Short mmCIF file of C-alpha atoms and ligand atoms in Angstrom, two decimals:
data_model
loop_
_atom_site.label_atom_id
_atom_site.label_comp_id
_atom_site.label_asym_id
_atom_site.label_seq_id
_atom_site.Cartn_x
_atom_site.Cartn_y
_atom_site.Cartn_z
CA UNK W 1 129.80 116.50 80.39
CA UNK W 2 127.37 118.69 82.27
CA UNK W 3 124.23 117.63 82.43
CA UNK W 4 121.34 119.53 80.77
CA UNK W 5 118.11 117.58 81.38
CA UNK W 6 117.94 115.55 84.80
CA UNK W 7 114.45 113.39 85.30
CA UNK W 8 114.94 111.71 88.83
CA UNK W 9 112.35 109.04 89.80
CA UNK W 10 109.80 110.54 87.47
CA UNK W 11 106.35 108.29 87.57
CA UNK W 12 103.48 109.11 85.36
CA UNK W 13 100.10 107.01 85.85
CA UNK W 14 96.72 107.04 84.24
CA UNK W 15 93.42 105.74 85.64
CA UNK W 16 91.77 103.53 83.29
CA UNK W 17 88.38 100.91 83.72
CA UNK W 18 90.63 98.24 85.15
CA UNK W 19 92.45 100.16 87.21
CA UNK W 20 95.53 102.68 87.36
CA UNK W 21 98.06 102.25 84.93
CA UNK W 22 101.97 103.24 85.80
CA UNK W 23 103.09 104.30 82.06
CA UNK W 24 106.57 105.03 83.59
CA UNK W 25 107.06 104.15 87.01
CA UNK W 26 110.36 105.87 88.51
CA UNK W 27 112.58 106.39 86.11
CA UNK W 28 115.65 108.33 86.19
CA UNK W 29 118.40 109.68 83.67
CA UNK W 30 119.81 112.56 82.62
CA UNK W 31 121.15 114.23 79.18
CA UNK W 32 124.56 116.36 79.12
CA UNK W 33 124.89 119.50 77.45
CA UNK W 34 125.00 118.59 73.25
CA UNK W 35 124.56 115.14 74.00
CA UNK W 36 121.69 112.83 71.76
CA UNK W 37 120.26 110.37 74.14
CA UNK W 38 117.81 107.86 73.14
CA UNK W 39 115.31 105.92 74.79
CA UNK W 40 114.31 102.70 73.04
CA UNK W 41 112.21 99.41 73.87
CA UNK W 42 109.48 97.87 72.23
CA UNK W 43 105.80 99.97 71.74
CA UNK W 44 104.02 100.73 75.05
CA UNK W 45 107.22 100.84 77.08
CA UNK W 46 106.17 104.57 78.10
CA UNK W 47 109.33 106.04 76.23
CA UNK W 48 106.81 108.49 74.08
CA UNK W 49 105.04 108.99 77.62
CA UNK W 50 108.35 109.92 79.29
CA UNK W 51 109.23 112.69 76.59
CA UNK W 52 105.89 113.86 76.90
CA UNK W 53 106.27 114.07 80.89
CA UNK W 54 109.37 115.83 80.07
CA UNK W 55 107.98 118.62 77.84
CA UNK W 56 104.53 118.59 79.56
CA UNK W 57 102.35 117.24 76.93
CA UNK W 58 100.51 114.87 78.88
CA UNK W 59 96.73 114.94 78.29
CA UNK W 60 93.71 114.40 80.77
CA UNK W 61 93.77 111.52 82.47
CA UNK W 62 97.73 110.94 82.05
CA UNK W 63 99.56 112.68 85.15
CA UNK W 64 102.71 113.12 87.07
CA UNK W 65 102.74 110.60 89.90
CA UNK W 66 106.02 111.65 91.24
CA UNK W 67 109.62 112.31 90.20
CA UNK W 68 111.53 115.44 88.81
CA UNK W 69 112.37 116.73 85.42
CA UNK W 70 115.25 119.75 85.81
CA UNK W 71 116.14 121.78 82.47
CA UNK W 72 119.72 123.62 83.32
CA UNK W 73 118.40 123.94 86.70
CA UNK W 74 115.02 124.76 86.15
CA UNK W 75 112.23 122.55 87.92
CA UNK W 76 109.27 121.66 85.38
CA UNK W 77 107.02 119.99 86.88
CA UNK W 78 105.84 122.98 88.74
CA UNK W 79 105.89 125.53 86.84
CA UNK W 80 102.69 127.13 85.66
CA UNK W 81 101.60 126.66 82.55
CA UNK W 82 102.38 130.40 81.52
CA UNK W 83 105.85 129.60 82.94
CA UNK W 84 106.44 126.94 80.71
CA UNK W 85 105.06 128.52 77.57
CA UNK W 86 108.05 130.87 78.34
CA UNK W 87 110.53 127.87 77.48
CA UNK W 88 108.53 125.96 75.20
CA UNK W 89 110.65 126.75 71.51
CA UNK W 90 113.18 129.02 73.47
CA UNK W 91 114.45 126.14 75.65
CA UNK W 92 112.68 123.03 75.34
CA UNK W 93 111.02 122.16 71.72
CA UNK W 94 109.22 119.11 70.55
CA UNK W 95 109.37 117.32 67.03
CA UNK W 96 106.35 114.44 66.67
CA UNK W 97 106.23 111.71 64.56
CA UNK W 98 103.43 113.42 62.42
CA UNK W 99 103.96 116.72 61.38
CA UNK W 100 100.31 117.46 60.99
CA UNK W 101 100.17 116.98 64.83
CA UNK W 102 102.62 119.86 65.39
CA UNK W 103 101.49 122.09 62.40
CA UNK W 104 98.70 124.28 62.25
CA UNK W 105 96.73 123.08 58.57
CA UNK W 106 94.78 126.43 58.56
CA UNK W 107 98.32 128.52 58.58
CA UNK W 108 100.87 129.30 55.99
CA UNK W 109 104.16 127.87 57.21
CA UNK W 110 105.15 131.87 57.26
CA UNK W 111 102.97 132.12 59.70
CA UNK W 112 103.75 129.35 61.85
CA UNK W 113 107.28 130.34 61.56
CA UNK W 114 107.36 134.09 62.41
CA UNK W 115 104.41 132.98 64.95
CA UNK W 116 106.80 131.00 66.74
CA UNK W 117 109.11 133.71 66.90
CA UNK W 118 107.25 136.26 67.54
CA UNK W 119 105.58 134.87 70.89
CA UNK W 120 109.11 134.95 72.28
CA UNK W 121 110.40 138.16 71.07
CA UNK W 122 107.42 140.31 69.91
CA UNK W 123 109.86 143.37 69.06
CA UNK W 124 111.37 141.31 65.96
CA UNK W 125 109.13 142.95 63.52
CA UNK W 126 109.98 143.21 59.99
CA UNK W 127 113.22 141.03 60.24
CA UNK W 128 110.61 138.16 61.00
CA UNK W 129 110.05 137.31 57.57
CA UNK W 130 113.86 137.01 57.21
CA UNK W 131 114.20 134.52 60.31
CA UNK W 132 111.66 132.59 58.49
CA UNK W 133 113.62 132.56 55.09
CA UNK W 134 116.55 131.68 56.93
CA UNK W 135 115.02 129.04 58.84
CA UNK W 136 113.90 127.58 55.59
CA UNK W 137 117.29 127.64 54.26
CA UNK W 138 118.73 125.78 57.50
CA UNK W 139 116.64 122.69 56.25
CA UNK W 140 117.26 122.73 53.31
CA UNK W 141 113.79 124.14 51.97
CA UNK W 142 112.69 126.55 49.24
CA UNK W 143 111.73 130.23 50.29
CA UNK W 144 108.98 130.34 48.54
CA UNK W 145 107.71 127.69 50.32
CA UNK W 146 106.72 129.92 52.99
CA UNK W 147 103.79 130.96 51.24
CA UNK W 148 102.50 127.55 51.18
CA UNK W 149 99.83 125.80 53.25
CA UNK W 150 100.76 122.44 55.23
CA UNK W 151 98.68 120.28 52.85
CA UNK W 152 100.40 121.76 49.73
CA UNK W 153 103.96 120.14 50.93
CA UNK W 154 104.93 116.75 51.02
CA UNK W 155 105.48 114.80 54.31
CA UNK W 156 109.40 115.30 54.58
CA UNK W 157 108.95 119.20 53.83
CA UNK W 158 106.44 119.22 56.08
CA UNK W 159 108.77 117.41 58.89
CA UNK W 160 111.57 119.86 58.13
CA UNK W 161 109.20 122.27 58.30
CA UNK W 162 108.44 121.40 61.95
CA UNK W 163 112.65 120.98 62.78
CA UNK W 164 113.37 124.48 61.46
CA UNK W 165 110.14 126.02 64.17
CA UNK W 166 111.87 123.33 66.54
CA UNK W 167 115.32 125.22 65.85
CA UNK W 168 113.75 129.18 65.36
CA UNK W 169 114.64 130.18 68.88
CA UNK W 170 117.93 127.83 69.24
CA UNK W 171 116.60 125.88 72.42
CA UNK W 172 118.46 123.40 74.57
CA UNK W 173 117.02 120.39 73.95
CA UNK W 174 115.10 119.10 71.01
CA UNK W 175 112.52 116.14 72.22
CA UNK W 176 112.34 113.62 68.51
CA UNK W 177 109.36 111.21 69.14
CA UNK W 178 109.72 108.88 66.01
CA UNK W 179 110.50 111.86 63.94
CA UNK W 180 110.84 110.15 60.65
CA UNK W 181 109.21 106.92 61.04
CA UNK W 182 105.81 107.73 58.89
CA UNK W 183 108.31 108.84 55.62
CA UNK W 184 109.68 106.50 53.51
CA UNK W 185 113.19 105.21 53.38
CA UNK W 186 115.06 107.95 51.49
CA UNK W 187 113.49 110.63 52.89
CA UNK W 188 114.04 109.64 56.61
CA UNK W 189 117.60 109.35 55.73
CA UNK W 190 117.52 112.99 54.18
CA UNK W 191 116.37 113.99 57.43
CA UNK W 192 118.17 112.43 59.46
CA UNK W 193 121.38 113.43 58.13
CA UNK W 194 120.41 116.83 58.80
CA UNK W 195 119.15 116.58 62.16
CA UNK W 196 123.11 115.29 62.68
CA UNK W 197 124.16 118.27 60.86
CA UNK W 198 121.87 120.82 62.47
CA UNK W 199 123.13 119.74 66.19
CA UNK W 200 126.51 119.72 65.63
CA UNK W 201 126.31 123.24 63.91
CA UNK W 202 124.21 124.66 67.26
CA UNK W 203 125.19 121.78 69.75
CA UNK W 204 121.36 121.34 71.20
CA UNK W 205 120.81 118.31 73.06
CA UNK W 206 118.65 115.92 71.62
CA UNK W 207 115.95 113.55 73.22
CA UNK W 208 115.41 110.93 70.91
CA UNK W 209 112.77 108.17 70.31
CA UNK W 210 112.16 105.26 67.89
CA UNK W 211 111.23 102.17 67.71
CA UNK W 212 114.40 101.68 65.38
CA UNK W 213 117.08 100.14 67.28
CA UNK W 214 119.70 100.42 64.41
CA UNK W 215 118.62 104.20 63.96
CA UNK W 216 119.38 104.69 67.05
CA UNK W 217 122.68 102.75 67.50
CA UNK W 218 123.95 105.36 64.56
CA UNK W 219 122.43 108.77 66.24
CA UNK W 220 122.80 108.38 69.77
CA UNK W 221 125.51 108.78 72.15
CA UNK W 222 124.25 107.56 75.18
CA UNK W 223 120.83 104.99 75.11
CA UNK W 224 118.15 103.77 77.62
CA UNK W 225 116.05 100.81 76.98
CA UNK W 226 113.04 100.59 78.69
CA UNK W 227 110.26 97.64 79.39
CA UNK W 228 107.16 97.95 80.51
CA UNK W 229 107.44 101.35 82.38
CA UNK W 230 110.86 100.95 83.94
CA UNK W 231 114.09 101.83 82.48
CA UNK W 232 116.44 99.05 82.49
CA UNK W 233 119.71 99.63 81.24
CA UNK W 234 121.71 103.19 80.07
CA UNK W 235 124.65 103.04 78.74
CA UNK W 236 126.98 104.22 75.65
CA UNK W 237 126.41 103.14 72.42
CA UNK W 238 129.03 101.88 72.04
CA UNK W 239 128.72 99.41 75.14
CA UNK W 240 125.46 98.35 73.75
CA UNK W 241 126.95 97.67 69.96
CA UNK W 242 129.75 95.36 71.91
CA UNK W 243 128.15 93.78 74.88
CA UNK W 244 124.78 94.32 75.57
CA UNK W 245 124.30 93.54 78.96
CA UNK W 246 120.84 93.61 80.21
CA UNK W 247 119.00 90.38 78.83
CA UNK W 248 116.01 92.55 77.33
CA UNK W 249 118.68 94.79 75.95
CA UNK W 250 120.31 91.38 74.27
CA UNK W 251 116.55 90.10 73.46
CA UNK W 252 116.09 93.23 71.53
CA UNK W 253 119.52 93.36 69.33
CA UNK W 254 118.56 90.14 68.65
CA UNK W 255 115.41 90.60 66.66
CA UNK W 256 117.01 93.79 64.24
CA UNK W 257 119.47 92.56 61.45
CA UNK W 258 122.77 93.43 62.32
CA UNK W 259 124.07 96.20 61.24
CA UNK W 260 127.68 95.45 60.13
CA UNK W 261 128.80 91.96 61.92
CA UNK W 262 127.91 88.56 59.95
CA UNK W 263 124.73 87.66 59.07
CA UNK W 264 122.62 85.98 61.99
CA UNK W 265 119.13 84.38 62.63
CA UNK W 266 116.46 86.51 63.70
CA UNK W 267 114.89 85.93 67.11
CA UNK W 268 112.10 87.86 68.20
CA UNK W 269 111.45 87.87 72.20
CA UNK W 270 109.03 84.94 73.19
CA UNK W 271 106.11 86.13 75.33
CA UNK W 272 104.07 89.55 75.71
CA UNK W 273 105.00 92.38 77.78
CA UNK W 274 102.99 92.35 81.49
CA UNK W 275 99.80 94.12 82.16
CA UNK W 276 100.77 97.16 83.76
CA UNK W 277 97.77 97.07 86.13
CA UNK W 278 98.96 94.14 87.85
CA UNK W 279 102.82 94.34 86.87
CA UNK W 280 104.89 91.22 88.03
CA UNK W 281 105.87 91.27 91.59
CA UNK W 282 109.83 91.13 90.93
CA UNK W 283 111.81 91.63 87.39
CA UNK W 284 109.30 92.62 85.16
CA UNK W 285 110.67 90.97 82.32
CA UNK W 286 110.90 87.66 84.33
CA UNK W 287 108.41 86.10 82.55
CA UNK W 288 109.99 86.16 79.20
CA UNK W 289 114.41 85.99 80.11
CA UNK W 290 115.86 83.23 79.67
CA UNK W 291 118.63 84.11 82.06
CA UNK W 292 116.42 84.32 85.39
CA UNK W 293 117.55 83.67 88.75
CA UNK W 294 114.73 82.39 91.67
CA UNK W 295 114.91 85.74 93.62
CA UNK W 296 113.86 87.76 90.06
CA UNK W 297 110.39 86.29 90.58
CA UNK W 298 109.82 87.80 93.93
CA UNK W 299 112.29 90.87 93.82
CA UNK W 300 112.42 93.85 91.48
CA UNK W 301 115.94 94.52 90.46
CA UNK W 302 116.98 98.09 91.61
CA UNK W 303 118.61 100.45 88.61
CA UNK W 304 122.02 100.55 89.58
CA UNK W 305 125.24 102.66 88.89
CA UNK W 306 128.71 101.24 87.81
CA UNK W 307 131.47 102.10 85.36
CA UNK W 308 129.84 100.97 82.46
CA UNK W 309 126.42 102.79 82.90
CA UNK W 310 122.92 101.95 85.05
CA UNK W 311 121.37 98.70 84.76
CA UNK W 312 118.63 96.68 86.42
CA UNK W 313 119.22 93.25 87.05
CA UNK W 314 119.58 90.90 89.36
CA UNK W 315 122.48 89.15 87.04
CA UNK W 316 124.81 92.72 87.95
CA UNK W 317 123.05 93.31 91.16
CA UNK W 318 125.20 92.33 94.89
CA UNK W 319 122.55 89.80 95.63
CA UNK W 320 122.00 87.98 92.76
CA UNK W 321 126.10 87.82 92.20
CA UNK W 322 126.29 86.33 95.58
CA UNK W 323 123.28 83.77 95.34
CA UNK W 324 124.90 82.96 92.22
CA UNK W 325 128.10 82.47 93.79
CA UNK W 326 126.66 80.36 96.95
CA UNK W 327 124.36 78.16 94.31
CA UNK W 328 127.79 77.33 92.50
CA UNK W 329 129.29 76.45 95.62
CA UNK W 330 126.46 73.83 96.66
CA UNK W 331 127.26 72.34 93.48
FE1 LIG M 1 116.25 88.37 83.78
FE2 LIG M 1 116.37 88.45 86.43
FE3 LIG M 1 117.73 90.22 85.03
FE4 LIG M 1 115.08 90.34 85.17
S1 LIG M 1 116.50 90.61 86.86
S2 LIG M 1 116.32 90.56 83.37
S3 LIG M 1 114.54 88.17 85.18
S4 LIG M 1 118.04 88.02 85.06
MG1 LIG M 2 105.48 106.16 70.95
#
């Protein structure tokens, strides 16, 4: 699969009274063409942070510390901001958990609609109003509907609302931060289903977030888990649904319900995530795994490539296999 998005050593810091905090310190993945990737770990990882690195969203005093984000080529980081407004909706769009934060309250959703459109391609003129309609009818909403003000529709409305302006000028990649986590159970299921029926109609790539592991596990093809700014493991789903392999990765499978195997006990992960100030001198998740070796205390585990995906950990890296290895041997 060719790949669409490519973020290579990105690191995004923010000053704060303590000190500088690394949100997401040098991480690196990338998203094929039509593939729905999903980044995952427990609140605070920087997983929101890295989508909003990715489709330049960070606010004053967040920055880019270093790293690259390509779109089909295209370098982001540096582009001006006029630059950028040329791909935002055309190539790159964003969905937020809240649709008030990505609608306009004083607007009629006609107007955000054809708005949308029209800042792309301000010769559509009268056939506007009938990309809206049709937009509406993509997700599923009432034409009429068009006439409405944000506040007069419910919450999922609202959120297909904000898919269909996502979807107006067919871009690449769709970014999903928690897209359905503040609606209740049956709608997020509504919308879910047609997010999955929307991409495989247009084939857009999709850059999704949530908290929800087994969400996730059912959307994505492709996952990375991160902790505490660095990405730790990527791999397929499938992979991840068979044999976890990172022990955060584990940690975290263990403390959802599973989705179809027997039923097991619950275990949440002992211990609090580091401050990211001062972050642990070697494996940042050190503290809490149950599986550490001596040298994860003192070295940070490099992400790695092999057949099954990346991973960080001293468990798959060369040096911790052969400590192991010699430690056996003194046995
Ligand atoms: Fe655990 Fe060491 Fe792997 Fe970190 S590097 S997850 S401490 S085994
Ligand atoms: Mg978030």
């Amino acid at each position: 699969m060719a790949d669409l998005l490519q973020v290579r050593h990105l690191s995004i810091e923010y000053a704060a009274a303590r000190g500088v905090v690394r949100a997401v310190d040098d991480v690196t993945f990338s998203i094929g063409k039509g593939e729905i990737f999903g980044l995952a770990g427990e609140s605070g990882c920087g997983k929101s942070t890295t989508a909003f690195g990715v489709s330049r969203l960070l606010r004053h005093p967040a920055r880019i510390a270093g790293g690259s984000v390509q779109l089909d080529g295209t370098e982001l980081t540096t582009l001006s901001n006029e630059e950028f407004d040329r791909l935002r909706w055309s190539k790159i769009s964003i969905v937020l958990q809240s649709a008030m934060n990505n609608l306009n309250p004083v607007l009629k959703i006609c107007d955000q609609l054809t708005d949308a459109i029209l800042a792309h391609e301000p010769h559509a003129g009268k056939e506007v109003r009938q990309r809206a309609e049709q937009l509406m009818r993509l997700v599923d909403l009432p034409v009429d509907r068009l006439d409405s003000y944000p506040h007069e529709l419910s919450g999922g409305m609202r959120q297909r609302v904000v898919i269909a302006m996502a979807l107006a000028l067919q871009p690449s990649l769709v970014i999903m931060d928690e897209p359905t986590t503040a609606l209740d159970v049956v709608v997020q299921n509504g919308i879910i289903r047609k997010i999955m029926e929307l991409q495989k109609k247009f084939g857009f790539s999709i850059l999704f977030i949530t908290h929800d592991l087994p969400l996730m596990l059912e959307m994505c093809d492709r996952i990375g888990i991160m902790y505490a700014g660095k990405l730790v493991e990527v791999t397929s789903r499938e992979q991840i649904l068979q044999k976890p392999r990172h022990p955060y990765t584990q940690g975290l499978l263990n403390s959802f319900p599973s989705l179809s195997g027997p039923k097991q006990r619950l275990s949440g992960i002992p211990g609090h995530t580091p401050d990211l100030i001062r972050p642990p001198a070697g494996c940042r998740f050190c503290p809490r795994c149950s599986q550490a070796l001596a040298l994860c205390e003192t070295q940070q585990p490099m992400l790695m490539q092999d057949e099954k995906g990346q991973i960080a950990c001293h468990l798959y890296s060369e040096e911790g296999l052969s400590r192991e290895q010699a430690s056996a041997a003194c046995e």
